[in-house]
Tab-separated table of N, CA and C in Angstrom:
chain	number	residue	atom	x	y	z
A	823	UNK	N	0.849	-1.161	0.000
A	823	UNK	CA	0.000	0.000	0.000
A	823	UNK	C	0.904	1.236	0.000
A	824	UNK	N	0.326	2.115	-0.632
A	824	UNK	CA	1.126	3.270	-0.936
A	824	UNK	C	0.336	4.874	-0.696
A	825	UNK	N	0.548	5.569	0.157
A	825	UNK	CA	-0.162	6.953	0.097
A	825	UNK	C	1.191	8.049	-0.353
A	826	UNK	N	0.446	8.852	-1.446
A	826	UNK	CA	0.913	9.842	-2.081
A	826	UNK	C	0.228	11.033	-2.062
A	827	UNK	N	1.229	12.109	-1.597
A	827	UNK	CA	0.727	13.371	-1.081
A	827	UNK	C	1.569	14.228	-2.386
A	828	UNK	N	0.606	14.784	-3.040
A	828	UNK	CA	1.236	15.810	-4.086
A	828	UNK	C	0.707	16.937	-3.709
A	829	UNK	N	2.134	18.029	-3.807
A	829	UNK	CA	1.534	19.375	-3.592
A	829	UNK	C	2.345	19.979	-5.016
A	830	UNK	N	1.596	21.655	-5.492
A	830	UNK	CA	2.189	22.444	-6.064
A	830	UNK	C	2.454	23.470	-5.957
A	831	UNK	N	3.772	24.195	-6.119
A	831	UNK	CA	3.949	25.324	-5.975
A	831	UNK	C	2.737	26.624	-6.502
A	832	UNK	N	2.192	27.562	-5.410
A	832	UNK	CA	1.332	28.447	-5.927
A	832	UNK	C	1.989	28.737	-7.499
A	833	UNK	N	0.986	29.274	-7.918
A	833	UNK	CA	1.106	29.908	-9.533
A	833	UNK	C	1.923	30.985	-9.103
A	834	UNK	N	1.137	32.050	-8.156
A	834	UNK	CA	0.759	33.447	-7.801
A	834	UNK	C	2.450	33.694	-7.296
A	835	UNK	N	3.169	32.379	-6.390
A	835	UNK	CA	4.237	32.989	-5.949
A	835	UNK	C	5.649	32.468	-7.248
A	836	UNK	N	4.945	32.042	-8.127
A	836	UNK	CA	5.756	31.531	-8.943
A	836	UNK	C	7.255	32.397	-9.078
A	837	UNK	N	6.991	33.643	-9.384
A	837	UNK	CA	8.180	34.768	-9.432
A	837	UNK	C	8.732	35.307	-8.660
A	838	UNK	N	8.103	34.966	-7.059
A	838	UNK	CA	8.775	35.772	-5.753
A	838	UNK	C	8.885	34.806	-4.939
A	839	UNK	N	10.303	34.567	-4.351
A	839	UNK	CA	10.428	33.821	-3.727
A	839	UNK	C	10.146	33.831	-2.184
A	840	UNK	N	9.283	33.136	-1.595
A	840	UNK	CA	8.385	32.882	-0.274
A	840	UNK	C	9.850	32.565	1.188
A	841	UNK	N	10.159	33.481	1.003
A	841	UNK	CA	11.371	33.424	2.484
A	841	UNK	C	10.792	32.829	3.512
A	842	UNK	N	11.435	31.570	4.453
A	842	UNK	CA	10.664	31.134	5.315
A	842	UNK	C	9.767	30.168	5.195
A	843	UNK	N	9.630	29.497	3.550
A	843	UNK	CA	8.475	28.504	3.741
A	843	UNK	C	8.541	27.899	2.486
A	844	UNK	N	8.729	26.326	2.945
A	844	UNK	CA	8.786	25.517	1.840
A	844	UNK	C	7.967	24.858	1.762
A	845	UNK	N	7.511	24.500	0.790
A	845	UNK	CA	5.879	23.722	0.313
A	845	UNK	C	6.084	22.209	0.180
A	846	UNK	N	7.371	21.719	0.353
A	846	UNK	CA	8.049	20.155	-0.277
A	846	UNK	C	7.989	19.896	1.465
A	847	UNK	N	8.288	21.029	2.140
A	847	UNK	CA	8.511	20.722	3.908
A	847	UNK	C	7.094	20.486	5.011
A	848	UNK	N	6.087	21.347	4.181
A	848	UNK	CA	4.950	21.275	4.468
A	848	UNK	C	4.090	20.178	3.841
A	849	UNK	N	4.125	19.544	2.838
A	849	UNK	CA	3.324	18.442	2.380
A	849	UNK	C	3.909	17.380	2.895
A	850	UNK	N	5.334	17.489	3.622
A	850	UNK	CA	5.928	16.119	4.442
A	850	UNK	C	5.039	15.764	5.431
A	851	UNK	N	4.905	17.325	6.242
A	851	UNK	CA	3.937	16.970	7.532
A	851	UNK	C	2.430	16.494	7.331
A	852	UNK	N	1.779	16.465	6.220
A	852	UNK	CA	0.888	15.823	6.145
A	852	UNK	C	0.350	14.749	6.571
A	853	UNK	N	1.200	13.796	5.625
A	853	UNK	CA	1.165	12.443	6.017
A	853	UNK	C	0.736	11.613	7.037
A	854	UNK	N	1.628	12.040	8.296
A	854	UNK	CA	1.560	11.730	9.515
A	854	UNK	C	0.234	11.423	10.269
A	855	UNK	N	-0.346	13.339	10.671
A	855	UNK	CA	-1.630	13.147	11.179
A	855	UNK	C	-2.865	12.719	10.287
A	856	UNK	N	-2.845	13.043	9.081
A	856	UNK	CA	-3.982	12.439	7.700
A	856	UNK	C	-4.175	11.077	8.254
A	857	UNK	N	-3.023	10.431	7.675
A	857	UNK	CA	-2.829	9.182	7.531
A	857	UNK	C	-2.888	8.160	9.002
A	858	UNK	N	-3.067	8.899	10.128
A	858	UNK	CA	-3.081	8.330	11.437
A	858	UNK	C	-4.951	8.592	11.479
A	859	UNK	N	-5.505	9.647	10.866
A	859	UNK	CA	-6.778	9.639	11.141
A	859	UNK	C	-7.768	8.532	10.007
A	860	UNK	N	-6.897	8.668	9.114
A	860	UNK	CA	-7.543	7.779	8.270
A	860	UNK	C	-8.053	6.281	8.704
A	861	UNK	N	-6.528	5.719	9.182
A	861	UNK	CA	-6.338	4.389	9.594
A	861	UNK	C	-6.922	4.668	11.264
A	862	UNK	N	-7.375	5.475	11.782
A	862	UNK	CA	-7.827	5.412	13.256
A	862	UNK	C	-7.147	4.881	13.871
A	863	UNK	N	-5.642	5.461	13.810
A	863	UNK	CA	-4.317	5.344	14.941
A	863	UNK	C	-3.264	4.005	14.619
A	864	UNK	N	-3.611	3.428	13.310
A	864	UNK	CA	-3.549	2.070	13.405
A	864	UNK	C	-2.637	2.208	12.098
A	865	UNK	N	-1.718	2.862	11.474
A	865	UNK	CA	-1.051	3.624	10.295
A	865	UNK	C	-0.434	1.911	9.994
A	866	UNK	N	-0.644	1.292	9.099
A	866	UNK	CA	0.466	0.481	8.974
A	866	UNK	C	1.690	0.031	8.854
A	867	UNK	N	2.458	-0.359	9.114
A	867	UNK	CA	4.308	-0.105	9.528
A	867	UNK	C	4.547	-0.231	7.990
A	868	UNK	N	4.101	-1.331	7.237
A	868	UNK	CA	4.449	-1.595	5.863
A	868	UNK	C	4.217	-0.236	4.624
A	869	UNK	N	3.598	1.078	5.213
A	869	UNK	CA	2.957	1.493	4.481
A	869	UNK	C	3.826	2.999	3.580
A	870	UNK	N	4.132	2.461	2.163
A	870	UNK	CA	4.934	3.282	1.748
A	870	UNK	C	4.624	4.628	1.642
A	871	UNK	N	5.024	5.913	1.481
A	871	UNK	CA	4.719	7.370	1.714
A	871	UNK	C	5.974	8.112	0.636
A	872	UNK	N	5.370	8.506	-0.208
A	872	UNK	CA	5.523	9.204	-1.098
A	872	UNK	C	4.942	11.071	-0.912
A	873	UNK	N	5.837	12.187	-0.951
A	873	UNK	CA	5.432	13.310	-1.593
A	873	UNK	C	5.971	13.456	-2.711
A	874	UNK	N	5.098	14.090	-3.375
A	874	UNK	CA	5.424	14.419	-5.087
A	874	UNK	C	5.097	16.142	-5.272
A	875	UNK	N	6.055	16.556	-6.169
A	875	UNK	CA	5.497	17.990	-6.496
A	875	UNK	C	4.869	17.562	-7.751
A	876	UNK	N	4.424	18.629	-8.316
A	876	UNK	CA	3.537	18.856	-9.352
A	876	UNK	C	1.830	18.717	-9.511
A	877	UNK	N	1.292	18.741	-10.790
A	877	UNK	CA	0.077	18.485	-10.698
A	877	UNK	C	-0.533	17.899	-9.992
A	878	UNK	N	-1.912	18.031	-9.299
A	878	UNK	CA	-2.403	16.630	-8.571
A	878	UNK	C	-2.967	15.751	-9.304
A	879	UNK	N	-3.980	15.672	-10.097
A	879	UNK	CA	-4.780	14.891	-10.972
A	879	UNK	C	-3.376	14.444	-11.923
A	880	UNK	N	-2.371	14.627	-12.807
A	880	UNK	CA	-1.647	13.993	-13.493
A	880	UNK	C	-0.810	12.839	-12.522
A	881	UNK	N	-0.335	13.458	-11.295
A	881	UNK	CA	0.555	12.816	-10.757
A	881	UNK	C	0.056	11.547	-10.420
A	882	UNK	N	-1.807	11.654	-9.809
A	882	UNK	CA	-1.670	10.324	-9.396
A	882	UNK	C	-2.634	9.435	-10.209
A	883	UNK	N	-3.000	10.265	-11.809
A	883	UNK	CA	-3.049	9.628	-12.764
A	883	UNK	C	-1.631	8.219	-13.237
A	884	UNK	N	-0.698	8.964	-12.856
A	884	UNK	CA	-0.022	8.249	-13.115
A	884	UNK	C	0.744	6.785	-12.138
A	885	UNK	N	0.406	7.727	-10.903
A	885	UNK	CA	0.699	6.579	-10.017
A	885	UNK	C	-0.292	5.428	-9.851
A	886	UNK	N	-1.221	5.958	-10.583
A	886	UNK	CA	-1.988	4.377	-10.864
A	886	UNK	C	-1.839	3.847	-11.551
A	887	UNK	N	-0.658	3.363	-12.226
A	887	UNK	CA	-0.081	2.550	-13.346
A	887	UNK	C	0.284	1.277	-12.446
A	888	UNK	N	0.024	0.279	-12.868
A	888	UNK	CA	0.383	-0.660	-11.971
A	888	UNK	C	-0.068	-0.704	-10.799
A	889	UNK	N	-1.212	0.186	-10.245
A	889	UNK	CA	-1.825	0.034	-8.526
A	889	UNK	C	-3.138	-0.557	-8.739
A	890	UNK	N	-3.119	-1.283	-7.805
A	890	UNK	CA	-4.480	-2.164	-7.963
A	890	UNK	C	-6.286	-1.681	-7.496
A	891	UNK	N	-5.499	-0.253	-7.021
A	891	UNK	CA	-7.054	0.528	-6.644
A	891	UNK	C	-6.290	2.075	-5.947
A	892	UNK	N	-7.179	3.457	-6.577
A	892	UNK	CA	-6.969	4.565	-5.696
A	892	UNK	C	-7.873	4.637	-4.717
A	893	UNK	N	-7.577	5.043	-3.671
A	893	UNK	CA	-8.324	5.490	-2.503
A	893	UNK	C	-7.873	6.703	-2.110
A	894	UNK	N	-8.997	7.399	-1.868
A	894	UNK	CA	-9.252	8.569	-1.537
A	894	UNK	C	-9.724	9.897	-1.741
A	895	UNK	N	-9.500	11.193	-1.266
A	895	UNK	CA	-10.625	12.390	-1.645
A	895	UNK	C	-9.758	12.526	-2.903
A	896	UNK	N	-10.569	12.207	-3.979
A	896	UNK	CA	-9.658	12.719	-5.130
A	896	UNK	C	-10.671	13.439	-6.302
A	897	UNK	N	-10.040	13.781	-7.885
A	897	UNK	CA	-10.929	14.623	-7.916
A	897	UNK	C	-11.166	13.952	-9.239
A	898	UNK	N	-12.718	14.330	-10.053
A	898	UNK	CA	-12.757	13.388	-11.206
A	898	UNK	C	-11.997	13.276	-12.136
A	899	UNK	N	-11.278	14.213	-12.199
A	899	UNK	CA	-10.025	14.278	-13.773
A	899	UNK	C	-9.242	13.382	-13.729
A	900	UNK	N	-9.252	12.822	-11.822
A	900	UNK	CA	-8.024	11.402	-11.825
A	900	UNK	C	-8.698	10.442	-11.818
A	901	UNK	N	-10.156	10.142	-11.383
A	901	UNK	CA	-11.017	9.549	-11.693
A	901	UNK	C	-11.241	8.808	-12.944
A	902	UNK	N	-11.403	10.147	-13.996
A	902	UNK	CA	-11.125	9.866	-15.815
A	902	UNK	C	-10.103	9.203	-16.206
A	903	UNK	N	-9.079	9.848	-15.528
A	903	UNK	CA	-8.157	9.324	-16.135
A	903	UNK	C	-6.968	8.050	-15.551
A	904	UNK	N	-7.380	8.000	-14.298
A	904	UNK	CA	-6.567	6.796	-14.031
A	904	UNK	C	-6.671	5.386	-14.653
A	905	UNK	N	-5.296	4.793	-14.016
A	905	UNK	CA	-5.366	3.047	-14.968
A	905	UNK	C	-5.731	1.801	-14.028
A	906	UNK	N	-6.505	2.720	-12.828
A	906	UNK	CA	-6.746	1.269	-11.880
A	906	UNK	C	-8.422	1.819	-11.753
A	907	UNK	N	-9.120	0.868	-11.000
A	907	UNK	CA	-10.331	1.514	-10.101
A	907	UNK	C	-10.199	2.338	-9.075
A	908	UNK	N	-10.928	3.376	-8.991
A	908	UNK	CA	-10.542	4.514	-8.125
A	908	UNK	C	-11.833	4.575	-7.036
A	909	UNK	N	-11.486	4.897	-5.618
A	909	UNK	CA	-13.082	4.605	-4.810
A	909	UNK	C	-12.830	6.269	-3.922
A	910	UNK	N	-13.481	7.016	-4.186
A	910	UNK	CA	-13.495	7.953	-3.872
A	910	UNK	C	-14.296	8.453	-2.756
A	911	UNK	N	-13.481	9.194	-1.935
A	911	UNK	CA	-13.900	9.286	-0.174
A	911	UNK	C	-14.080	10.802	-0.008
A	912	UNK	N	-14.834	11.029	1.071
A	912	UNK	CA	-15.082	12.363	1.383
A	912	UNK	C	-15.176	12.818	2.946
A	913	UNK	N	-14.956	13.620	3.214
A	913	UNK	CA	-14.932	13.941	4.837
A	913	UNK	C	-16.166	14.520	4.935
A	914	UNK	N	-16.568	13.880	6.454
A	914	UNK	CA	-18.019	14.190	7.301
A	914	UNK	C	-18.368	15.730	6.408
A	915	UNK	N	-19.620	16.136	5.906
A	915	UNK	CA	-19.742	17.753	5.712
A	915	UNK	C	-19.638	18.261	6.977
A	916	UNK	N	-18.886	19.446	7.300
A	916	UNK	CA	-19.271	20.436	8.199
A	916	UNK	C	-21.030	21.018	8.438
A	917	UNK	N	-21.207	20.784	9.414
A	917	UNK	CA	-22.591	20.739	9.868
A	917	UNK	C	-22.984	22.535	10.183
A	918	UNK	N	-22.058	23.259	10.105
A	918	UNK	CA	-21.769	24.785	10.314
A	918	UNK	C	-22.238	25.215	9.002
A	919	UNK	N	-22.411	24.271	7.871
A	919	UNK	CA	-22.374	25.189	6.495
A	919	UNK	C	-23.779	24.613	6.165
């Protein structure tokens, strides 16, 4: 099993460089608590962890080459276009909205 966290650099800061804050350092910390709430504390030891920059929908278009199913909040363009079955998840709605 494999979870992959892709982030991309804003567009907006594309030309100015953001002193103080890296986006490759911040999608590391993801992982951790996501992936501990997902599995309800129970993260599997075997479980590989990947961050990727770039697109989201291409990247894990592609990381479904050879994966036997995507899981998770993902969005239909990877849906369309992935090469496995994809089962797509969503968090509780906020009951505030």
């Amino acid at each position: 099993m494999k979870a992959v966290i892709v982030w991309q650099y804003p567009v907006m800061l594309a030309e100015v460089p953001a002193i103080g804050w890296n986006p490759q350092e911040g999608a590391e910390q993801v992982p951790a608590g996501a992936l501990a709430a997902d599995f309800d504390g129970n993260v599997p030891a075997d479980l590989d962890k990947a961050v990727v920059e770039g697109q989201q929908a291409h990247v894990l278009a592609e990381a479904s080459r050879g994966a036997e199913m995507l899981v998770g909040s993902v969005s239909t363009a990877v849906a369309a276009h992935a090469h496995c079955p994809v089962l797509i998840t969503h968090t509780e709605p906020d009951p505030a909205r």
